[in-house]
């Protein structure tokens, strides 16, 4: 009998197939005691296992490439974190085995993150995955992961670690569903990059029996258990219609009546550029430069290394627009040379621009490298600061850009509600705004962006979030300046129409989403988008806003 479940759709497309479950978690190692004479040997075993896991994660990242590579390299850094390893050594020195020392050290750090209710709690799944890999290697047991199968299937898991998601074979894994996670989790972002339909935050999905046929609609978040022939035909027809619309869509982003909405790509470095170019991106709306800095948490990359990386991206978009976000360190992206180690709540502490203003030499080197990378190129370079709270922040950043001799537009990200509330004031110092809807939702609703339990508050359709976006866009329009969106909200085709109706002037997203957004925008006039935006803002919940906008655009 067909039943319907609903989670959060995070990657477009339809997948129909049999269920396969992720392997079970690594068992907790026994609390066996060792003698003092065995401690040195056990410490050596632990270090060897940690190094092997870090090397494996880096190798997986190199195979996956693109944004997945950056995520997995960050996981490798977790594995070799010196403070964690010092705790492992201490536990072994007082009698724990290598595997028990690793398990308990990671558990203590996990409890610290999960219990603090902070932004870093979003990395608990990553931490668990690294721990499991190290413990499995020490115990000599297979690492749980994606199941072996000769036939295509739909994968169901409690959560998916980046190391699993990055290497999913889309010819076998038709789609995936997780019980936990959120729309901006690493797995969700990587699913969009892979083009695999996916649903997250669907409690109870793990109870669906192995081998059951399910249909996953990654656009709506609907999961149909044992779908009828009619439902399968309906979903397949809708998928075919989307595919045909994508094939027919090309050129710059615009509404049906010619209102231009540039469609830009989010990239983490040169490896992400080919996919963006292939998707027809009109430029880059978010160049996440922190991935370059995460290669070595002990020191910043040299000016020459930065110039080389930046120039590769800038050269790919001649006469296009490339918006670079300066280093956004802190919270879940700590850097030993930059961010404090003892903050009780890093998400609300010295993060982003605050870190850079405390270390002006790091900011100056990056801005100088960007200036040199753009020399002689016809690209339209724009540079923006993360975590701008007010006009004082905006002025400090603009002054730093001018002092570095940067010939580019200076902008501010709107990720903190105060920036949206005082957008017009901030625009007295900078030339554009860029809305980071992931963090803006997190701070507006006090809802960690990686915690599935609060995912409804991370839904970019929340009317209060739309109000903040509209407020920012209205301020930019009043000042004759631009206001783009570079958060994951832009990757939702229907929401892209609403954002356009709110007055947003450009949309930036993962490359895989660009064709979907382009095709959908081209179906509606600007006036229709404005009416849909008004209807969404008048709603009282995210679901009501989505339904109201859809009703307007479908002419109901």
Coordinates of N, CA and C in Angstrom, one line a residue, residues 461 466 492-499 502 520 524 527-539 541-556:
X461 N 12.3 29.1 3.0 CA 10.9 29.6 2.7 C 10.3 30.3 4.0
X466 N 12.3 35.7 4.5 CA 12.0 36.4 3.3 C 11.8 37.9 3.6
X492 N 16.9 26.6 -5.2 CA 15.5 26.2 -5.3 C 14.9 26.9 -6.5
X493 N 14.5 26.3 -7.6 CA 14.0 27.0 -8.7 C 12.7 27.9 -8.4
X494 N 11.8 27.3 -7.6 CA 10.6 28.1 -7.3 C 11.0 29.3 -6.4
X495 N 11.8 29.0 -5.4 CA 12.2 30.1 -4.5 C 13.1 31.2 -5.3
X496 N 13.8 30.7 -6.3 CA 14.5 31.7 -7.1 C 13.6 32.7 -7.7
X497 N 12.4 32.3 -8.1 CA 11.4 33.2 -8.7 C 10.9 34.2 -7.6
X498 N 10.7 33.7 -6.4 CA 10.3 34.5 -5.3 C 11.4 35.5 -4.9
X499 N 12.6 35.1 -4.9 CA 13.7 36.0 -4.6 C 13.8 37.1 -5.6
X502 N 11.3 39.6 -4.9 CA 11.7 40.4 -3.7 C 12.6 41.5 -4.1
X520 N 13.2 27.5 -15.0 CA 12.1 27.9 -14.2 C 11.8 29.4 -14.3
X524 N 8.2 32.6 -16.2 CA 7.3 33.5 -15.5 C 7.8 35.0 -15.8
X527 N 6.4 40.4 -13.0 CA 5.2 40.7 -12.2 C 4.6 39.4 -11.5
X528 N 4.7 38.3 -12.2 CA 4.3 37.1 -11.6 C 5.2 36.7 -10.4
X529 N 6.5 36.9 -10.6 CA 7.4 36.7 -9.5 C 7.2 37.6 -8.3
X530 N 6.8 38.9 -8.6 CA 6.5 39.8 -7.5 C 5.3 39.4 -6.7
X531 N 4.2 38.9 -7.5 CA 3.0 38.5 -6.8 C 3.3 37.3 -6.0
X532 N 4.1 36.3 -6.5 CA 4.4 35.1 -5.7 C 5.2 35.5 -4.5
X533 N 6.1 36.5 -4.5 CA 6.9 36.9 -3.4 C 5.9 37.5 -2.3
X534 N 5.0 38.3 -2.8 CA 4.1 38.9 -1.8 C 3.2 37.9 -1.1
X535 N 2.8 36.9 -1.9 CA 2.0 35.8 -1.3 C 2.8 35.0 -0.3
X536 N 4.1 34.7 -0.6 CA 4.9 34.0 0.3 C 5.1 34.7 1.6
X537 N 5.4 36.0 1.5 CA 5.6 36.8 2.7 C 4.4 37.0 3.6
X538 N 3.2 36.8 3.0 CA 1.9 36.9 3.7 C 1.6 35.7 4.5
X539 N 2.3 34.6 4.2 CA 2.1 33.3 4.9 C 2.6 33.3 6.3
X541 N 4.0 30.2 7.7 CA 4.9 29.1 7.8 C 5.6 28.9 6.5
X542 N 6.7 28.2 6.5 CA 7.5 27.9 5.3 C 6.7 27.1 4.3
X543 N 6.0 26.1 4.8 CA 5.1 25.3 3.9 C 4.0 26.1 3.3
X544 N 3.4 27.0 4.1 CA 2.3 27.8 3.5 C 2.9 28.8 2.5
X545 N 4.1 29.3 2.7 CA 4.7 30.2 1.8 C 5.0 29.6 0.5
X546 N 5.5 28.3 0.6 CA 5.8 27.6 -0.7 C 4.5 27.3 -1.5
X547 N 3.5 26.9 -0.8 CA 2.2 26.6 -1.4 C 1.6 27.8 -2.1
X548 N 1.7 28.9 -1.3 CA 1.1 30.2 -1.8 C 1.8 30.7 -3.1
X549 N 3.1 30.6 -3.1 CA 3.9 31.0 -4.2 C 3.6 30.1 -5.4
X550 N 3.6 28.8 -5.2 CA 3.3 27.9 -6.3 C 1.9 28.2 -6.9
X551 N 0.9 28.5 -6.0 CA -0.4 28.8 -6.5 C -0.5 30.0 -7.4
X552 N 0.3 31.0 -7.0 CA 0.3 32.2 -7.8 C 1.0 31.9 -9.2
X553 N 2.1 31.2 -9.2 CA 2.8 31.0 -10.4 C 2.1 30.0 -11.3
X554 N 1.3 29.1 -10.7 CA 0.5 28.2 -11.6 C -0.8 28.7 -12.0
X555 N -1.1 30.0 -11.5 CA -2.4 30.6 -11.9 C -3.6 30.1 -11.2
X556 N -3.4 29.5 -10.1 CA -4.6 29.0 -9.3 C -5.3 30.1 -8.6

